[in-house]
Amino acid sequence: MPNRFDHFLMFLTLVAGVILLAWLWHRLMRVCEAANGADWGGRWLNRLDGLNRIFCRRFHRMVYEPLNLPAAGGALVASNHVSGLDPLLLIAASPRPLRFLIAREEYDRWWLRWLLRRIGCIPVERTRNPRSAFEAARKALKHGEVVALFPHGRIHLDHHEPLPLKRGIALLSSLTGAPIHPVRIEGIRAQGLTVAAVFVPSRACLLSFAPLHCAGLEDEHCLEELWDRLALSGEERRHDNPHRRRRNGKSPDDGKTAQ
């Protein structure tokens, strides 16, 4: 039978464990606050921002230059989409909060919806009413927020068939005057995967390009320029640009035949 001394030791051990956990938690919160790089309007959201930046830099060894966003005013961030890790990388490289357009089926995941709502994600109804998401994004830009989206509309890898970009981003830029900041994501090991890509270590690299201003440009011309920035580098890849073929009066099949 344990005596009083044993009970006292167990009590001391428990107290020491609680104190240690409290100290570690406090230390973690301080580290997250120090790593925070964008003001999300709440202490806990800012801590999560810091934790995400640490995770992307340490676990995924992310190499990047901070997104060259204006200090204030509406702006669009457009990126190629290779995995479910992409939004975390873009957030970790941004000096301002990003409002992502996200498919309704992803937004409605019960274990993520509370967070996606808090950070201002805009759900997109792909089949029923995509216009409501467009209007929400337009209002956010007019209010001076930064809207991020993947203009391919889904995960699209470099070896896939060249795919035209969705026209919505050009319309948003033209209507609001917001510049488009293109970002290319490379170095993801679990390309094509969603949740698994977050937990597979990568050597992530984010390449930022000069902002693209679509006001006064034809939508197809704007998308052509954006496609070139997001595509795999190399002059030969530019010939695959479906928007350039459209502007030249060629169908995608004609372009392939001509190569």
Short mmCIF file of C-alpha atoms in Angstrom, two decimals:
data_model
loop_
_atom_site.label_atom_id
_atom_site.label_comp_id
_atom_site.label_asym_id
_atom_site.label_seq_id
_atom_site.Cartn_x
_atom_site.Cartn_y
_atom_site.Cartn_z
CA MET A 1 0.00 0.00 0.00
CA PRO A 2 1.39 3.43 -0.87
CA ASN A 3 2.20 5.51 2.19
CA ARG A 4 1.76 9.23 2.68
CA PHE A 5 5.23 9.96 1.31
CA ASP A 6 4.38 8.13 -1.95
CA HIS A 7 1.17 10.13 -2.25
CA PHE A 8 3.14 13.33 -1.67
CA LEU A 9 5.63 12.39 -4.42
CA MET A 10 2.80 11.63 -6.83
CA PHE A 11 1.23 14.99 -6.03
CA LEU A 12 4.52 16.81 -6.57
CA THR A 13 5.03 14.99 -9.88
CA LEU A 14 1.55 15.97 -11.02
CA VAL A 15 2.06 19.59 -10.05
CA ALA A 16 5.45 19.67 -11.78
CA GLY A 17 3.90 18.17 -14.91
CA VAL A 18 1.12 20.76 -14.96
CA ILE A 19 3.63 23.58 -14.48
CA LEU A 20 5.84 22.21 -17.26
CA LEU A 21 2.91 21.91 -19.67
CA ALA A 22 1.77 25.44 -18.81
CA TRP A 23 5.30 26.75 -19.41
CA LEU A 24 5.60 24.91 -22.73
CA TRP A 25 2.19 26.21 -23.83
CA HIS A 26 3.12 29.75 -22.87
CA ARG A 27 6.43 29.40 -24.70
CA LEU A 28 4.68 28.06 -27.82
CA MET A 29 2.24 30.98 -27.81
CA ARG A 30 5.12 33.46 -27.52
CA VAL A 31 6.93 31.82 -30.43
CA CYS A 32 3.77 31.87 -32.57
CA GLU A 33 3.16 35.53 -31.76
CA ALA A 34 6.74 36.38 -32.72
CA ALA A 35 6.37 34.54 -36.05
CA ASN A 36 3.04 36.18 -36.91
CA GLY A 37 3.30 38.17 -40.13
CA ALA A 38 -0.23 39.42 -40.89
CA ASP A 39 -2.96 40.96 -38.77
CA TRP A 40 -6.05 38.74 -38.99
CA GLY A 41 -7.98 40.82 -36.49
CA GLY A 42 -7.80 38.40 -33.57
CA ARG A 43 -5.16 37.16 -31.16
CA TRP A 44 -5.77 33.46 -31.76
CA LEU A 45 -5.93 33.84 -35.52
CA ASN A 46 -2.64 35.74 -35.42
CA ARG A 47 -1.11 32.93 -33.36
CA LEU A 48 -2.32 30.39 -35.92
CA ASP A 49 -0.76 32.53 -38.63
CA GLY A 50 2.57 32.41 -36.80
CA LEU A 51 2.30 28.65 -36.28
CA ASN A 52 1.58 28.16 -39.98
CA ARG A 53 4.61 30.24 -40.95
CA ILE A 54 6.85 28.17 -38.68
CA PHE A 55 5.37 24.96 -40.10
CA CYS A 56 5.90 26.00 -43.72
CA ARG A 57 9.43 27.26 -43.16
CA ARG A 58 10.69 24.41 -40.99
CA PHE A 59 8.71 21.34 -42.08
CA HIS A 60 8.33 22.22 -45.77
CA ARG A 61 11.58 24.24 -45.97
CA MET A 62 9.79 26.96 -47.88
CA VAL A 63 11.97 29.38 -49.85
CA TYR A 64 10.25 32.59 -50.89
CA GLU A 65 10.20 36.34 -51.02
CA PRO A 66 7.22 37.94 -49.24
CA LEU A 67 4.39 38.64 -51.66
CA ASN A 68 4.81 42.18 -52.98
CA LEU A 69 1.31 43.29 -52.03
CA PRO A 70 0.32 46.95 -51.60
CA ALA A 71 0.19 48.06 -47.98
CA ALA A 72 -3.50 48.89 -48.39
CA GLY A 73 -6.21 48.54 -51.00
CA GLY A 74 -7.72 45.65 -52.90
CA ALA A 75 -5.48 43.11 -54.62
CA LEU A 76 -5.76 39.66 -56.17
CA VAL A 77 -3.32 36.79 -55.63
CA ALA A 78 -3.34 34.10 -58.32
CA SER A 79 -1.37 30.87 -58.11
CA ASN A 80 -1.00 27.55 -59.84
CA HIS A 81 -2.66 24.78 -57.83
CA VAL A 82 -0.66 21.58 -57.24
CA SER A 83 -1.81 20.33 -53.82
CA GLY A 84 -3.80 20.96 -50.67
CA LEU A 85 -0.71 22.57 -49.14
CA ASP A 86 -0.86 25.56 -51.49
CA PRO A 87 -3.13 27.86 -49.39
CA LEU A 88 -0.92 27.40 -46.31
CA LEU A 89 2.18 28.37 -48.32
CA LEU A 90 0.54 31.47 -49.76
CA ILE A 91 -0.66 32.58 -46.32
CA ALA A 92 2.85 32.03 -44.92
CA ALA A 93 4.34 34.27 -47.63
CA SER A 94 1.79 37.07 -47.38
CA PRO A 95 2.15 40.25 -45.30
CA ARG A 96 -1.64 40.65 -45.38
CA PRO A 97 -4.56 38.30 -44.69
CA LEU A 98 -5.81 36.40 -47.76
CA ARG A 99 -9.47 35.65 -48.47
CA PHE A 100 -9.58 32.46 -50.52
CA LEU A 101 -12.26 31.43 -52.95
CA ILE A 102 -12.90 27.79 -52.06
CA ALA A 103 -15.20 25.10 -53.43
CA ARG A 104 -18.38 24.68 -51.39
CA GLU A 105 -17.68 20.97 -50.78
CA GLU A 106 -14.33 21.88 -49.19
CA TYR A 107 -15.82 24.78 -47.23
CA ASP A 108 -18.52 22.53 -45.72
CA ARG A 109 -16.12 20.05 -44.09
CA TRP A 110 -17.41 20.10 -40.50
CA TRP A 111 -13.97 20.06 -38.91
CA LEU A 112 -12.72 23.02 -40.97
CA ARG A 113 -15.76 25.19 -41.58
CA TRP A 114 -15.45 27.23 -38.37
CA LEU A 115 -11.86 28.20 -39.26
CA LEU A 116 -12.59 28.87 -42.94
CA ARG A 117 -15.44 31.15 -41.92
CA ARG A 118 -13.27 33.02 -39.39
CA ILE A 119 -10.54 33.73 -41.95
CA GLY A 120 -13.08 34.97 -44.50
CA CYS A 121 -13.01 32.23 -47.12
CA ILE A 122 -15.61 32.66 -49.86
CA PRO A 123 -17.43 29.42 -50.80
CA VAL A 124 -18.01 28.86 -54.51
CA GLU A 125 -21.07 26.96 -55.75
CA ARG A 126 -19.57 25.39 -58.87
CA THR A 127 -22.82 24.04 -60.30
CA ARG A 128 -25.62 26.15 -58.84
CA ASN A 129 -24.81 29.82 -58.26
CA PRO A 130 -21.15 30.84 -58.80
CA ARG A 131 -22.32 34.44 -59.26
CA SER A 132 -22.76 34.92 -55.48
CA ALA A 133 -19.09 34.08 -54.86
CA PHE A 134 -18.06 36.50 -57.62
CA GLU A 135 -20.08 39.30 -56.00
CA ALA A 136 -18.62 38.52 -52.56
CA ALA A 137 -15.09 38.68 -53.99
CA ARG A 138 -15.84 41.94 -55.82
CA LYS A 139 -17.14 43.54 -52.61
CA ALA A 140 -14.10 42.34 -50.66
CA LEU A 141 -11.78 43.93 -53.23
CA LYS A 142 -13.76 47.17 -53.13
CA HIS A 143 -13.37 47.17 -49.33
CA GLY A 144 -9.60 46.96 -49.72
CA GLU A 145 -9.10 43.26 -48.96
CA VAL A 146 -6.82 40.74 -50.68
CA VAL A 147 -8.59 37.90 -52.48
CA ALA A 148 -6.63 34.76 -53.40
CA LEU A 149 -7.69 32.13 -55.89
CA PHE A 150 -6.43 29.35 -58.13
CA PRO A 151 -7.54 30.36 -61.63
CA HIS A 152 -7.21 26.84 -63.03
CA GLY A 153 -10.23 26.05 -60.85
CA ARG A 154 -8.78 22.77 -59.57
CA ILE A 155 -5.47 20.99 -59.02
CA HIS A 156 -3.53 21.14 -62.28
CA LEU A 157 0.03 19.83 -62.66
CA ASP A 158 2.61 20.79 -65.27
CA HIS A 159 2.38 17.45 -67.08
CA HIS A 160 -1.40 17.73 -67.45
CA GLU A 161 -3.02 18.90 -70.66
CA PRO A 162 -2.71 22.73 -70.93
CA LEU A 163 -5.85 24.18 -69.39
CA PRO A 164 -7.34 27.66 -69.90
CA LEU A 165 -7.72 29.82 -66.81
CA LYS A 166 -11.14 30.73 -65.45
CA ARG A 167 -12.29 34.12 -66.72
CA GLY A 168 -13.50 35.34 -63.30
CA ILE A 169 -10.13 36.67 -62.17
CA ALA A 170 -9.79 38.89 -65.25
CA LEU A 171 -13.31 40.22 -64.71
CA LEU A 172 -12.62 40.96 -61.04
CA SER A 173 -9.44 42.83 -61.91
CA SER A 174 -11.11 44.82 -64.69
CA LEU A 175 -14.18 45.75 -62.64
CA THR A 176 -12.35 46.74 -59.45
CA GLY A 177 -8.98 47.93 -60.76
CA ALA A 178 -7.27 45.51 -58.36
CA PRO A 179 -3.88 44.27 -59.62
CA ILE A 180 -3.24 40.54 -59.97
CA HIS A 181 -0.15 39.25 -58.17
CA PRO A 182 0.91 35.98 -59.83
CA VAL A 183 2.69 33.36 -57.71
CA ARG A 184 4.09 30.05 -58.92
CA ILE A 185 4.43 27.17 -56.44
CA GLU A 186 7.14 24.55 -56.99
CA GLY A 187 8.91 21.82 -55.03
CA ILE A 188 5.86 20.05 -53.56
CA ARG A 189 6.55 16.34 -53.11
CA ALA A 190 2.95 15.17 -52.75
CA GLN A 191 1.67 16.87 -55.89
CA GLY A 192 -1.91 16.06 -56.79
CA LEU A 193 -2.88 15.24 -53.20
CA THR A 194 -4.91 17.37 -50.79
CA VAL A 195 -4.72 16.50 -47.08
CA ALA A 196 -1.71 14.17 -47.43
CA ALA A 197 0.37 16.92 -49.06
CA VAL A 198 0.26 18.93 -45.82
CA PHE A 199 2.05 16.14 -43.93
CA VAL A 200 4.63 15.06 -46.54
CA PRO A 201 7.81 17.18 -46.16
CA SER A 202 8.62 19.26 -49.24
CA ARG A 203 11.17 21.76 -50.48
CA ALA A 204 8.58 24.35 -51.31
CA CYS A 205 9.51 27.35 -53.42
CA LEU A 206 7.29 30.34 -54.19
CA LEU A 207 8.15 32.52 -57.17
CA SER A 208 6.47 35.93 -57.21
CA PHE A 209 6.04 38.02 -60.35
CA ALA A 210 5.35 41.67 -61.05
CA PRO A 211 1.68 42.61 -60.63
CA LEU A 212 -0.54 42.39 -63.68
CA HIS A 213 -3.03 45.19 -64.32
CA CYS A 214 -6.00 44.07 -66.40
CA ALA A 215 -7.91 47.36 -66.52
CA GLY A 216 -8.10 48.36 -70.19
CA LEU A 217 -7.02 44.90 -71.42
CA GLU A 218 -9.22 42.36 -73.11
CA ASP A 219 -9.98 39.49 -70.75
CA GLU A 220 -8.29 37.00 -73.05
CA HIS A 221 -5.14 39.14 -73.20
CA CYS A 222 -5.05 39.40 -69.40
CA LEU A 223 -5.47 35.63 -69.02
CA GLU A 224 -2.76 35.02 -71.61
CA GLU A 225 -0.27 37.05 -69.62
CA LEU A 226 -1.28 35.40 -66.35
CA TRP A 227 -1.06 31.90 -67.86
CA ASP A 228 2.54 32.54 -68.92
CA ARG A 229 3.54 33.56 -65.40
CA LEU A 230 1.94 30.54 -63.73
CA ALA A 231 3.14 27.97 -66.28
CA LEU A 232 6.33 25.95 -66.21
CA SER A 233 9.23 28.17 -67.20
CA GLY A 234 10.72 27.80 -70.64
CA GLU A 235 10.00 29.34 -74.01
CA GLU A 236 8.68 26.08 -75.41
CA ARG A 237 5.92 26.04 -72.80
CA ARG A 238 4.62 29.42 -73.99
CA HIS A 239 3.46 27.78 -77.22
CA ASP A 240 1.01 25.72 -75.12
CA ASN A 241 -0.79 28.83 -73.89
CA PRO A 242 -4.45 28.20 -74.84
CA HIS A 243 -5.32 31.89 -74.50
CA ARG A 244 -2.60 32.85 -77.00
CA ARG A 245 -3.93 30.30 -79.45
CA ARG A 246 -7.42 31.74 -79.03
CA ARG A 247 -6.16 35.28 -79.65
CA ASN A 248 -4.36 34.04 -82.74
CA GLY A 249 -7.56 32.47 -83.98
CA LYS A 250 -6.44 28.87 -83.42
CA SER A 251 -8.18 26.12 -81.52
CA PRO A 252 -6.20 24.10 -78.96
CA ASP A 253 -6.05 21.18 -81.39
CA ASP A 254 -4.66 23.43 -84.12
CA GLY A 255 -1.94 24.57 -81.77
CA LYS A 256 -0.93 21.00 -80.97
CA THR A 257 -0.82 20.12 -84.66
CA ALA A 258 1.40 23.06 -85.41
CA GLN A 259 4.02 22.04 -82.85
#
